[in-house]
Short mmCIF file of C-alpha atoms and ligand atoms in Angstrom, two decimals:
data_model
loop_
_atom_site.label_atom_id
_atom_site.label_comp_id
_atom_site.label_asym_id
_atom_site.label_seq_id
_atom_site.Cartn_x
_atom_site.Cartn_y
_atom_site.Cartn_z
CA MET A 1 -0.07 0.06 0.07
CA PRO A 2 1.56 3.23 -1.03
CA TYR A 3 0.98 4.95 2.40
CA LEU A 4 3.61 2.85 3.99
CA ASN A 5 7.05 4.50 3.95
CA SER A 6 10.04 2.88 5.63
CA PHE A 7 12.22 0.03 4.44
CA CYS A 8 9.94 -2.50 5.76
CA TYR A 9 7.13 -0.72 4.01
CA PHE A 10 8.97 -1.09 0.87
CA LEU A 11 9.22 -4.67 1.43
CA PHE A 12 5.44 -4.84 2.16
CA PHE A 13 4.94 -3.25 -1.28
CA PHE A 14 7.06 -5.70 -2.96
CA LEU A 15 5.40 -8.72 -1.35
CA PHE A 16 1.94 -7.06 -1.88
CA PHE A 17 2.35 -6.83 -5.73
CA ASN A 18 3.87 -10.26 -6.01
CA SER A 19 1.00 -11.81 -4.02
CA CYS A 20 -1.64 -9.94 -6.08
CA SER A 21 -0.51 -11.67 -9.29
CA GLN A 22 -0.41 -15.11 -7.61
CA SER A 23 -4.02 -15.33 -6.59
CA SER A 24 -6.18 -13.96 -9.32
CA GLU A 25 -8.15 -17.25 -9.25
CA HIS A 26 -10.03 -15.87 -6.30
CA GLN A 27 -10.80 -12.56 -7.69
CA ASN A 28 -14.27 -13.18 -9.35
CA ASN A 29 -15.19 -16.10 -7.09
CA SER A 30 -18.10 -15.25 -4.90
CA GLU A 31 -18.84 -18.91 -4.20
CA PRO A 32 -17.59 -19.95 -0.66
CA THR A 33 -15.40 -22.89 -0.68
CA LEU A 34 -15.16 -25.07 2.41
CA VAL A 35 -12.01 -24.90 4.47
CA GLU A 36 -10.64 -28.34 5.17
CA PRO A 37 -11.83 -29.73 8.56
CA ALA A 38 -9.25 -29.28 11.20
CA PRO A 39 -7.11 -32.37 11.70
CA SER A 40 -7.69 -33.85 15.10
CA SER A 41 -4.18 -34.70 15.77
CA SER A 42 -1.97 -34.04 18.90
CA ASN A 43 0.22 -31.76 16.73
CA TYR A 44 -2.61 -29.49 15.96
CA TYR A 45 -1.49 -25.72 16.87
CA GLN A 46 1.95 -27.18 18.22
CA GLU A 47 4.14 -25.32 15.89
CA GLN A 48 7.11 -23.32 17.19
CA HIS A 49 5.64 -19.75 18.31
CA ARG A 50 2.03 -20.81 17.88
CA PRO A 51 -0.21 -18.85 20.35
CA GLN A 52 -1.95 -21.20 22.68
CA PHE A 53 -4.74 -19.11 24.06
CA HIS A 54 -5.02 -16.49 21.32
CA PHE A 55 -6.86 -16.81 18.08
CA SER A 56 -4.74 -17.35 15.11
CA PRO A 57 -5.86 -18.86 11.63
CA GLU A 58 -4.80 -22.38 10.88
CA ALA A 59 -2.85 -21.30 8.04
CA ASN A 60 -1.69 -18.22 6.02
CA TRP A 61 -2.02 -14.54 6.36
CA MET A 62 -4.34 -12.63 8.86
CA ASN A 63 -4.50 -8.88 9.78
CA ASP A 64 -7.35 -6.72 11.19
CA PRO A 65 -10.24 -8.12 13.00
CA ASN A 66 -13.47 -7.39 11.07
CA GLY A 67 -17.20 -7.47 11.33
CA MET A 68 -17.52 -8.40 14.98
CA VAL A 69 -21.08 -8.89 16.02
CA PHE A 70 -22.71 -11.00 18.68
CA TYR A 71 -25.87 -12.86 17.44
CA GLU A 72 -27.76 -15.91 18.91
CA GLY A 73 -25.21 -16.78 21.48
CA GLU A 74 -22.10 -16.46 19.03
CA TYR A 75 -19.37 -13.91 18.90
CA HIS A 76 -18.49 -13.45 15.23
CA LEU A 77 -15.01 -12.68 14.44
CA PHE A 78 -14.22 -11.99 10.63
CA TYR A 79 -10.72 -11.10 9.74
CA GLN A 80 -8.56 -9.80 6.88
CA TYR A 81 -7.40 -13.01 5.32
CA TYR A 82 -5.36 -14.14 2.46
CA PRO A 83 -5.66 -17.84 2.08
CA ASP A 84 -2.97 -18.31 -0.43
CA SER A 85 0.05 -17.05 1.31
CA THR A 86 1.65 -15.97 4.74
CA VAL A 87 2.21 -12.58 3.46
CA TRP A 88 -0.54 -9.86 2.66
CA GLY A 89 -2.51 -10.26 -0.63
CA PRO A 90 -5.88 -10.10 -2.15
CA MET A 91 -8.09 -9.61 0.91
CA HIS A 92 -10.94 -11.93 1.93
CA TRP A 93 -12.71 -11.99 5.29
CA GLY A 94 -11.96 -15.19 7.23
CA HIS A 95 -14.41 -16.22 9.78
CA ALA A 96 -14.53 -17.81 13.08
CA VAL A 97 -17.11 -17.86 16.05
CA THR A 98 -16.67 -18.31 19.84
CA LYS A 99 -19.52 -18.85 22.32
CA ASP A 100 -17.41 -18.28 25.41
CA LEU A 101 -14.73 -15.75 24.14
CA VAL A 102 -12.13 -18.36 24.88
CA HIS A 103 -12.51 -21.27 22.45
CA TRP A 104 -12.91 -20.53 18.71
CA GLU A 105 -14.46 -22.41 15.84
CA HIS A 106 -12.88 -21.79 12.48
CA LEU A 107 -15.58 -21.40 9.72
CA PRO A 108 -15.31 -21.17 5.87
CA ILE A 109 -14.03 -17.90 4.38
CA ALA A 110 -17.18 -15.48 4.42
CA LEU A 111 -16.38 -12.96 1.73
CA TYR A 112 -14.21 -13.29 -1.46
CA PRO A 113 -12.66 -10.58 -3.75
CA ASP A 114 -14.89 -9.78 -6.73
CA SER A 115 -14.95 -7.36 -9.74
CA LEU A 116 -15.26 -4.32 -7.42
CA GLY A 117 -12.13 -5.32 -5.63
CA TYR A 118 -10.39 -6.90 -2.54
CA ILE A 119 -12.50 -7.11 0.59
CA PHE A 120 -10.74 -4.60 3.08
CA SER A 121 -11.78 -4.04 6.72
CA GLY A 122 -15.24 -3.14 7.95
CA SER A 123 -17.90 -4.17 10.45
CA ALA A 124 -21.18 -6.12 10.74
CA VAL A 125 -24.45 -5.41 12.47
CA ILE A 126 -27.74 -7.06 12.89
CA ASP A 127 -30.55 -5.13 10.91
CA TRP A 128 -33.02 -5.92 13.83
CA ASN A 129 -35.91 -3.95 12.09
CA ASN A 130 -34.84 -5.21 8.48
CA THR A 131 -34.56 -1.54 7.48
CA SER A 132 -32.45 -2.68 4.54
CA GLY A 133 -35.22 -5.04 3.44
CA LEU A 134 -32.37 -7.79 2.86
CA GLY A 135 -33.99 -10.04 5.56
CA VAL A 136 -36.11 -13.05 4.74
CA ASN A 137 -39.07 -14.82 6.60
CA GLY A 138 -39.20 -12.05 9.31
CA GLN A 139 -35.86 -12.71 10.39
CA ALA A 140 -33.13 -9.95 10.84
CA PRO A 141 -30.35 -10.20 8.47
CA MET A 142 -26.59 -9.89 9.35
CA ILE A 143 -25.21 -7.07 7.22
CA ALA A 144 -21.50 -6.73 6.61
CA ILE A 145 -20.22 -3.32 5.64
CA PHE A 146 -16.55 -3.29 4.15
CA THR A 147 -14.35 -1.36 1.84
CA HIS A 148 -13.84 -2.80 -1.70
CA HIS A 149 -10.32 -1.84 -2.80
CA HIS A 150 -10.04 -1.86 -6.57
CA MET A 151 -6.31 -2.77 -7.45
CA ALA A 152 -6.42 -1.78 -11.08
CA GLY A 153 -7.67 1.62 -9.93
CA GLU A 154 -4.81 1.88 -7.46
CA LYS A 155 -2.31 0.96 -10.05
CA ALA A 156 -3.77 3.47 -12.54
CA LYS A 157 -3.29 6.09 -9.84
CA THR A 158 -7.02 6.92 -9.62
CA ASN A 159 -7.96 8.43 -6.20
CA THR A 160 -11.23 6.59 -6.25
CA PHE A 161 -10.28 2.90 -5.73
CA GLN A 162 -11.79 2.56 -2.36
CA TYR A 163 -15.40 2.58 -1.66
CA GLN A 164 -17.95 1.06 0.94
CA SER A 165 -20.05 -1.86 0.13
CA ILE A 166 -22.35 -4.21 1.89
CA ALA A 167 -23.22 -8.06 1.96
CA TYR A 168 -25.90 -9.87 3.88
CA SER A 169 -26.50 -13.21 5.39
CA ASN A 170 -29.74 -14.78 6.41
CA ASP A 171 -28.02 -17.92 8.04
CA LYS A 172 -26.11 -16.50 10.96
CA GLY A 173 -23.16 -15.44 8.87
CA ARG A 174 -22.59 -18.81 7.24
CA SER A 175 -23.36 -17.66 3.80
CA TRP A 176 -23.20 -14.25 2.10
CA THR A 177 -24.52 -12.38 -0.78
CA LYS A 178 -23.09 -9.14 -1.88
CA TYR A 179 -25.62 -6.36 -2.49
CA LYS A 180 -26.26 -5.61 -6.23
CA GLY A 181 -26.17 -1.93 -5.92
CA ASN A 182 -22.58 -1.73 -4.46
CA PRO A 183 -20.84 0.50 -3.68
CA VAL A 184 -23.25 2.14 -1.21
CA VAL A 185 -20.78 4.93 -0.49
CA ALA A 186 -18.90 6.09 -3.58
CA ASN A 187 -15.49 7.70 -3.30
CA PRO A 188 -15.46 11.40 -4.04
CA GLY A 189 -11.63 11.50 -4.93
CA ILE A 190 -9.91 10.56 -1.59
CA LYS A 191 -7.17 8.07 -1.98
CA ASP A 192 -7.36 6.50 1.57
CA PHE A 193 -11.15 5.89 2.11
CA ARG A 194 -11.74 2.81 4.00
CA ASP A 195 -12.69 0.67 7.16
CA PRO A 196 -16.36 1.40 7.88
CA LYS A 197 -17.75 0.82 11.27
CA VAL A 198 -21.57 0.95 11.54
CA PHE A 199 -23.90 1.29 14.32
CA TRP A 200 -27.49 2.01 15.17
CA HIS A 201 -27.81 5.54 16.88
CA LYS A 202 -31.03 5.23 19.01
CA ASP A 203 -31.61 8.78 19.70
CA SER A 204 -31.72 9.90 15.98
CA GLN A 205 -33.11 6.52 14.83
CA LYS A 206 -30.54 6.17 12.14
CA TRP A 207 -27.55 3.96 11.23
CA VAL A 208 -24.26 5.84 11.49
CA MET A 209 -21.14 4.92 9.48
CA LEU A 210 -17.67 6.17 10.25
CA PHE A 211 -14.57 5.33 8.23
CA ALA A 212 -10.99 6.61 7.95
CA ALA A 213 -10.36 9.20 5.15
CA TYR A 214 -6.60 9.65 5.26
CA ASP A 215 -5.93 11.64 8.29
CA LYS A 216 -9.70 12.13 9.51
CA VAL A 217 -12.74 10.14 10.19
CA ARG A 218 -15.87 10.81 8.09
CA ILE A 219 -19.27 10.31 9.48
CA TYR A 220 -22.41 9.36 7.50
CA ASN A 221 -25.92 8.45 8.37
CA SER A 222 -28.67 6.33 6.75
CA PRO A 223 -32.20 5.11 7.46
CA ASN A 224 -31.60 1.69 5.80
CA LEU A 225 -27.89 0.88 5.51
CA ILE A 226 -27.91 1.46 1.72
CA ASP A 227 -28.62 5.20 1.10
CA TRP A 228 -25.84 7.16 3.08
CA THR A 229 -25.56 10.91 3.71
CA TYR A 230 -22.31 12.61 4.79
CA THR A 231 -22.58 14.66 7.95
CA SER A 232 -19.01 15.52 9.32
CA SER A 233 -15.55 14.81 9.75
CA PHE A 234 -13.12 14.78 12.85
CA GLY A 235 -9.43 14.89 12.79
CA ILE A 236 -6.27 16.71 14.20
CA PRO A 237 -5.69 19.84 12.08
CA ASP A 238 -2.34 19.74 10.23
CA ASP A 239 -1.64 16.18 11.19
CA ASP A 240 -0.62 14.08 8.19
CA ARG A 241 -0.53 10.58 9.79
CA LEU A 242 -2.71 8.12 8.09
CA TRP A 243 -5.84 6.90 10.18
CA GLU A 244 -7.41 3.35 9.94
CA CYS A 245 -10.08 1.26 11.29
CA PRO A 246 -12.14 3.85 13.38
CA ASP A 247 -14.82 2.89 15.96
CA LEU A 248 -17.24 5.08 17.95
CA PHE A 249 -19.37 3.99 20.91
CA PRO A 250 -20.69 5.41 24.16
CA LEU A 251 -19.43 4.31 27.56
CA THR A 252 -21.32 5.02 30.74
CA TYR A 253 -19.56 5.48 34.16
CA THR A 254 -21.51 5.10 37.21
CA ASP A 255 -20.16 6.93 40.33
CA THR A 256 -20.74 4.26 42.99
CA GLN A 257 -20.92 6.63 45.79
CA GLU A 258 -23.18 9.40 44.39
CA GLY A 259 -24.95 6.93 42.04
CA GLU A 260 -24.67 9.46 39.26
CA LYS A 261 -24.13 8.30 35.66
CA GLU A 262 -22.20 10.04 32.93
CA THR A 263 -21.93 8.90 29.38
CA VAL A 264 -18.84 9.67 27.14
CA TRP A 265 -18.42 8.85 23.52
CA VAL A 266 -15.06 6.91 22.71
CA LEU A 267 -13.67 7.49 19.18
CA ILE A 268 -11.06 4.89 18.44
CA THR A 269 -8.76 5.26 15.54
CA SER A 270 -5.72 3.31 14.58
CA ILE A 271 -2.67 5.24 13.32
CA GLN A 272 -0.30 4.10 10.62
CA GLN A 273 2.96 5.95 11.95
CA LYS A 274 4.57 7.25 15.02
CA GLY A 275 2.92 4.99 17.66
CA PRO A 276 4.07 5.68 21.03
CA ASN A 277 6.89 3.06 20.77
CA GLY A 278 7.06 3.02 17.03
CA GLY A 279 5.18 1.87 14.02
CA THR A 280 1.40 1.32 14.13
CA ALA A 281 -0.81 1.76 17.10
CA THR A 282 -4.33 2.30 18.44
CA SER A 283 -5.56 5.52 19.82
CA TYR A 284 -8.59 7.11 21.22
CA PHE A 285 -10.38 10.65 21.77
CA LEU A 286 -13.15 11.33 24.23
CA GLY A 287 -16.17 13.34 23.56
CA ASP A 288 -19.85 13.58 22.65
CA PHE A 289 -21.87 12.40 19.69
CA ASP A 290 -25.22 13.80 18.59
CA GLY A 291 -25.84 11.28 15.64
CA GLU A 292 -24.09 13.47 13.06
CA LYS A 293 -20.93 14.83 14.59
CA PHE A 294 -18.21 13.87 17.28
CA ILE A 295 -17.44 16.73 19.46
CA GLY A 296 -14.21 16.07 21.09
CA ASP A 297 -10.89 17.69 21.83
CA HIS A 298 -8.53 16.72 18.95
CA ASN A 299 -5.52 17.83 21.02
CA LYS A 300 -6.16 15.08 23.44
CA GLN A 301 -5.09 11.79 21.67
CA TYR A 302 -4.70 8.89 24.11
CA TRP A 303 -3.07 5.58 23.47
CA LEU A 304 -5.11 2.52 24.13
CA ASP A 305 -2.07 0.40 24.12
CA TYR A 306 1.63 1.42 24.53
CA GLY A 307 2.92 -1.91 23.29
CA ARG A 308 3.92 -2.37 19.54
CA ASP A 309 1.34 -5.11 18.91
CA ASN A 310 -2.24 -3.98 19.15
CA TYR A 311 -3.38 -2.59 15.98
CA ALA A 312 -6.90 -2.11 14.30
CA LEU A 313 -8.73 -2.80 17.58
CA VAL A 314 -12.42 -2.54 17.26
CA SER A 315 -15.45 -3.55 19.30
CA TRP A 316 -18.17 -6.06 19.04
CA SER A 317 -21.44 -4.85 17.93
CA ASP A 318 -24.53 -6.00 20.13
CA ALA A 319 -22.37 -7.69 22.78
CA PRO A 320 -24.33 -8.21 26.04
CA ASN A 321 -23.86 -5.57 28.82
CA ALA A 322 -22.20 -3.00 26.61
CA GLU A 323 -23.19 0.02 28.56
CA HIS A 324 -20.32 0.03 31.00
CA SER A 325 -17.84 -2.04 29.19
CA ARG A 326 -17.23 -2.56 25.55
CA LEU A 327 -15.96 -5.91 24.22
CA ALA A 328 -13.11 -5.40 21.72
CA ILE A 329 -10.11 -7.32 19.95
CA GLY A 330 -7.10 -6.16 18.24
CA TRP A 331 -4.64 -7.51 15.63
CA MET A 332 -1.53 -8.50 17.58
CA SER A 333 1.18 -7.37 15.21
CA ASN A 334 2.52 -4.23 13.67
CA TRP A 335 2.93 -3.26 9.92
CA GLN A 336 6.60 -2.52 10.53
CA TYR A 337 7.31 -6.20 10.61
CA ALA A 338 4.07 -8.19 10.51
CA GLN A 339 4.98 -9.84 7.15
CA ILE A 340 8.38 -11.03 8.21
CA VAL A 341 7.77 -12.45 11.62
CA PRO A 342 9.40 -15.89 12.02
CA THR A 343 6.41 -18.22 11.95
CA GLN A 344 6.09 -20.81 9.12
CA LYS A 345 2.60 -21.83 8.51
CA TRP A 346 0.54 -18.79 9.44
CA ARG A 347 1.16 -15.11 10.25
CA SER A 348 -0.40 -13.23 13.10
CA ALA A 349 -2.79 -13.63 15.94
CA MET A 350 -5.39 -11.51 17.74
CA THR A 351 -5.03 -10.04 21.10
CA ILE A 352 -7.08 -11.66 23.90
CA PRO A 353 -10.59 -10.15 24.07
CA ARG A 354 -10.71 -7.06 26.20
CA ARG A 355 -13.41 -5.01 27.73
CA LEU A 356 -13.05 -1.29 27.67
CA ASN A 357 -14.51 0.85 30.35
CA LEU A 358 -14.22 4.48 31.61
CA HIS A 359 -11.63 5.06 34.63
CA SER A 360 -12.35 8.29 36.49
CA THR A 361 -9.22 10.48 37.29
CA PRO A 362 -9.01 13.98 38.82
CA GLU A 363 -8.13 15.13 35.38
CA GLY A 364 -10.91 13.42 33.62
CA PHE A 365 -11.86 9.99 32.23
CA LEU A 366 -9.44 7.47 30.67
CA VAL A 367 -10.36 4.34 28.79
CA ALA A 368 -9.08 1.42 30.66
CA SER A 369 -8.82 -2.20 29.33
CA GLN A 370 -9.66 -5.33 31.15
CA PRO A 371 -8.85 -8.82 29.96
CA ALA A 372 -12.05 -10.72 29.25
CA HIS A 373 -12.97 -12.34 32.58
CA GLU A 374 -13.95 -15.49 30.64
CA LEU A 375 -10.31 -16.38 30.19
CA LYS A 376 -10.30 -17.29 33.96
CA GLU A 377 -11.64 -20.70 32.60
CA LEU A 378 -8.09 -21.47 31.46
CA ARG A 379 -6.59 -21.42 34.89
CA THR A 380 -5.37 -24.85 35.87
CA SER A 381 -3.32 -24.31 39.01
CA LYS A 382 -2.43 -21.44 41.04
CA TYR A 383 0.42 -20.16 43.41
CA THR A 384 -0.16 -17.37 46.01
CA ILE A 385 2.67 -14.95 46.53
CA THR A 386 2.89 -13.98 50.08
CA PRO A 387 2.97 -10.37 51.02
CA GLN A 388 6.66 -9.40 51.61
CA THR A 389 9.37 -6.76 51.01
CA LEU A 390 11.15 -8.02 47.93
CA LYS A 391 14.97 -7.43 48.05
CA ASP A 392 16.66 -10.47 46.66
CA PRO A 393 15.02 -11.96 43.52
CA ILE A 394 12.32 -14.72 44.08
CA ASP A 395 12.14 -17.46 41.63
CA LEU A 396 8.62 -18.29 41.44
CA SER A 397 9.27 -21.41 39.05
CA ARG A 398 10.90 -23.14 42.03
CA SER A 399 7.71 -23.31 43.92
CA PHE A 400 5.41 -23.80 41.00
CA SER A 401 5.51 -25.89 37.89
CA MET A 402 5.37 -23.69 34.77
CA SER A 403 6.27 -26.28 32.11
CA LYS A 404 3.62 -25.23 29.58
CA GLY A 405 4.91 -21.68 29.42
CA LEU A 406 1.44 -20.33 29.60
CA TYR A 407 0.52 -18.24 32.59
CA GLU A 408 -1.23 -15.27 34.12
CA LEU A 409 0.13 -13.19 36.88
CA THR A 410 -1.54 -10.51 38.99
CA LEU A 411 0.65 -8.52 41.50
CA GLU A 412 -0.03 -5.53 43.65
CA PHE A 413 2.84 -3.47 45.25
CA GLU A 414 3.52 -0.17 46.90
CA SER A 415 4.74 2.45 44.57
CA SER A 416 7.91 4.24 45.74
CA GLU A 417 10.20 6.77 44.13
CA THR A 418 13.19 4.33 43.99
CA GLY A 419 12.13 0.75 44.01
CA ASN A 420 11.56 -1.01 40.60
CA LEU A 421 9.52 -4.24 40.19
CA VAL A 422 10.78 -6.38 37.41
CA ILE A 423 9.17 -9.52 36.18
CA GLU A 424 11.68 -11.58 34.26
CA MET A 425 10.94 -14.56 32.16
CA THR A 426 13.50 -16.98 30.88
CA ASN A 427 13.82 -20.28 28.94
CA GLN A 428 16.55 -22.92 28.71
CA SER A 429 18.04 -21.26 25.64
CA GLY A 430 18.90 -18.00 27.54
CA ASP A 431 16.24 -15.89 26.06
CA ILE A 432 14.85 -13.36 28.44
CA TYR A 433 11.85 -11.16 28.47
CA ARG A 434 11.38 -8.55 31.10
CA THR A 435 8.32 -6.22 31.98
CA GLY A 436 7.45 -4.25 35.15
CA PHE A 437 7.53 -0.85 36.52
CA GLU A 438 10.48 1.61 36.85
CA ALA A 439 10.30 3.93 39.68
CA LYS A 440 12.67 6.71 38.73
CA THR A 441 10.68 7.37 35.43
CA ASN A 442 7.32 6.43 36.90
CA SER A 443 6.79 4.26 33.88
CA PHE A 444 6.02 0.76 32.81
CA PHE A 445 8.28 -1.24 30.33
CA SER A 446 8.36 -4.28 28.18
CA ASP A 447 11.77 -5.40 26.99
CA ARG A 448 11.83 -8.01 24.24
CA THR A 449 15.38 -6.97 22.99
CA LYS A 450 16.73 -10.44 24.14
CA ALA A 451 13.52 -12.27 24.12
CA GLY A 452 14.51 -14.65 21.27
CA ASN A 453 14.62 -14.33 17.48
CA THR A 454 14.88 -10.67 16.63
CA SER A 455 16.99 -10.91 13.54
CA PHE A 456 14.14 -10.59 11.07
CA SER A 457 13.70 -6.95 11.56
CA LYS A 458 15.80 -4.00 12.78
CA PRO A 459 12.96 -2.03 14.34
CA PHE A 460 11.41 -5.04 16.05
CA ALA A 461 13.58 -5.08 19.05
CA GLU A 462 15.85 -2.15 18.97
CA SER A 463 14.66 -0.44 22.13
CA ILE A 464 12.84 -1.19 25.42
CA HIS A 465 9.20 -0.15 25.11
CA THR A 466 7.89 2.31 27.86
CA ALA A 467 4.57 3.71 28.98
CA PRO A 468 4.06 6.57 31.45
CA ARG A 469 1.94 5.86 34.50
CA LEU A 470 -1.27 7.66 34.13
CA ILE A 471 -2.90 7.45 37.42
CA ASP A 472 -1.56 8.51 40.79
CA GLU A 473 -2.37 5.87 43.31
CA GLU A 474 -0.26 4.30 46.16
CA SER A 475 -0.61 0.73 45.01
CA ILE A 476 0.44 -0.39 41.44
CA LYS A 477 -1.48 -3.34 40.12
CA LEU A 478 -0.09 -5.48 37.30
CA HIS A 479 -2.10 -8.14 35.33
CA LEU A 480 -0.01 -10.02 32.94
CA PHE A 481 -0.82 -12.74 30.30
CA ILE A 482 2.04 -14.73 28.85
CA ASP A 483 1.50 -17.02 25.70
CA HIS A 484 4.23 -18.73 23.67
CA ALA A 485 4.66 -15.55 21.42
CA SER A 486 3.29 -12.61 23.56
CA ALA A 487 2.90 -10.69 26.63
CA GLU A 488 -0.03 -8.52 27.46
CA LEU A 489 0.33 -6.19 30.55
CA PHE A 490 -2.65 -4.41 32.08
CA ALA A 491 -1.28 -1.92 34.54
CA ASP A 492 -3.16 0.21 36.94
CA ASP A 493 -6.50 -1.26 36.31
CA GLY A 494 -5.83 -1.23 32.50
CA THR A 495 -5.31 2.51 32.21
CA VAL A 496 -1.96 1.53 30.72
CA VAL A 497 -1.66 -1.55 28.57
CA MET A 498 1.43 -2.88 26.76
CA THR A 499 0.97 -5.64 24.25
CA ASP A 500 4.09 -7.09 22.70
CA ILE A 501 4.82 -10.19 20.65
CA PHE A 502 8.21 -12.21 20.82
CA PHE A 503 9.73 -15.32 19.24
CA PRO A 504 11.78 -17.06 21.93
CA THR A 505 13.57 -20.40 20.93
CA SER A 506 11.25 -22.26 23.45
CA PRO A 507 8.49 -20.98 25.67
CA PHE A 508 9.46 -19.07 28.73
CA THR A 509 9.02 -21.54 31.74
CA ASN A 510 10.91 -19.65 34.42
CA ILE A 511 9.83 -16.54 36.16
CA ARG A 512 11.54 -14.33 38.67
CA LEU A 513 10.59 -11.23 40.47
CA THR A 514 13.55 -8.79 41.00
CA THR A 515 14.22 -5.21 42.14
CA ASN A 516 17.07 -2.72 42.12
CA GLU A 517 16.51 -1.90 45.71
CA SER A 518 13.48 -3.03 47.50
CA VAL A 519 9.80 -2.90 46.93
CA LYS A 520 6.73 -3.88 49.23
CA ILE A 521 4.63 -6.64 47.51
CA LYS A 522 1.07 -6.57 48.94
CA SER A 523 -0.33 -9.64 47.09
CA GLY A 524 0.02 -11.62 43.93
CA THR A 525 -1.17 -14.81 42.28
CA LEU A 526 0.46 -16.88 39.59
CA TYR A 527 -1.85 -19.12 37.53
CA GLU A 528 -0.85 -21.70 34.95
CA LEU A 529 -3.12 -21.69 31.87
CA GLU A 530 -4.19 -24.31 29.54
CA SER A 531 -4.08 -24.27 25.76
CA ILE A 532 -7.35 -23.62 24.02
CA TRP A 533 -6.38 -25.80 21.14
CA GLN A 534 -5.07 -29.00 23.00
CA ASN A 535 -8.27 -30.74 23.10
CA HIS A 536 -9.40 -29.88 19.61
C1 LIG B 601 -5.23 -1.84 8.51
C2 LIG B 601 -5.53 -1.86 7.08
C3 LIG B 601 -6.83 -1.37 6.67
C4 LIG B 601 -7.28 -2.03 5.40
C5 LIG B 601 -6.74 -3.40 5.79
C6 LIG B 601 -6.21 -4.01 4.41
O1 LIG B 601 -4.30 -2.72 8.98
O2 LIG B 601 -4.46 -1.32 6.30
O3 LIG B 601 -6.83 0.06 6.68
O4 LIG B 601 -8.55 -2.10 5.29
O5 LIG B 601 -5.58 -3.22 6.69
O6 LIG B 601 -5.92 -5.42 4.74
#
């Protein structure tokens, strides 16, 4: 894609055009083909670096999560998918569902490229009142809204090669028909014009669509998901970074003491450059929304994740109990190196599902992320860390078997001006991953510089990633998830998150807590987790 501009982006470009020519057989194919049933062998999902409790495709390339919608007990996850290679190519929508947010069922590819183009990112809704007229037998249709990306148009250097289209399903997302009148939003001449997110706005009784248009989001509305009217745009003046994959939803905060409620609209947008620790990253703004316009302070852009590997995060439509917490998932990679990470059969995984909620601070609200509580189901054994003043390192793996290299750690300790708290993970090959809190800089960090194979990309591990502490409380709480190829740190109730991938020679099976000086640990628990794929 022409908007990518470093050396790696050049490589991306190269691979992109290569792969485009490889797979023309899919371009006009609108018939779904069945994915081979998963082999039920003990080797299933056992390749080196294969995530054990994250979603990853069985084979080949995946990027953004798309079309997430909850319907009749199933959380749908569609995703940017190229079934013919482990690098990006003509985009399809892959498909999976989960009933418990923990275990996933792979389904056949949902949307194939067609004469209007590749199927880029987008969203899905249930058209409960059949406003589109696309439902049958009194049933609400599932509607997917996505960007068509027309390669020939891009190559010919037109500025109109991306436009928004829809498709519908009347069998719970199992088969899809593209709408005959596509596109439903034509391109007025804006080169980057993609990633529609649609929702029903109750107050104005209209559908709202927002999508990224270069360095802004554009907002439209519609009575029927087919006829769309432009209403407004939001962006940072004079900012020339490319935005992608926006989302917009209300979150309510209830003051438990006063019983008062406040609702804030959260505008999420992924940014293609200059993430807090480099490369691509997901950000948010807070404000209000009247059905046509997002009113928010464009000078206050917050980062939803300070790690390098949470991009294109968007939320589920129609998920239960969304008033206070919004269920979302991100693509656990970064365009700087996504296509060259050292996995063989597939590329990329999603983050664990997270719930976003408002966290009140004296300076205003922050959006905090909580790991989906459903993941507790994966805990197989637990070790309680006794309250103590840590001076000498404690080797937790001496007291607790961690042979699977899959675990979750919660820790609460007193903040001080000098005492660091470092969680250090190692394996037998001498790889080391470190994360924790540095007192002097009042910041969290994630250090993958020696966590295994880093040779595939210079920017991948050239520095330690840091994140400022955003709240000022005496205790610091950390909640950490370690899989074979990733760490997800939720600090200070999720107001600071760091998601980073890594590629150790073998899983990390030892864990130590260390400090530069001393730190008072108030509580802690270490859990071993089981794989979601092992009993497949
Ligand atoms: C974000 C993105 C989207 C686009 C998709 C293409 O990662 O570039 O803007 O729709 O990926 O695969």
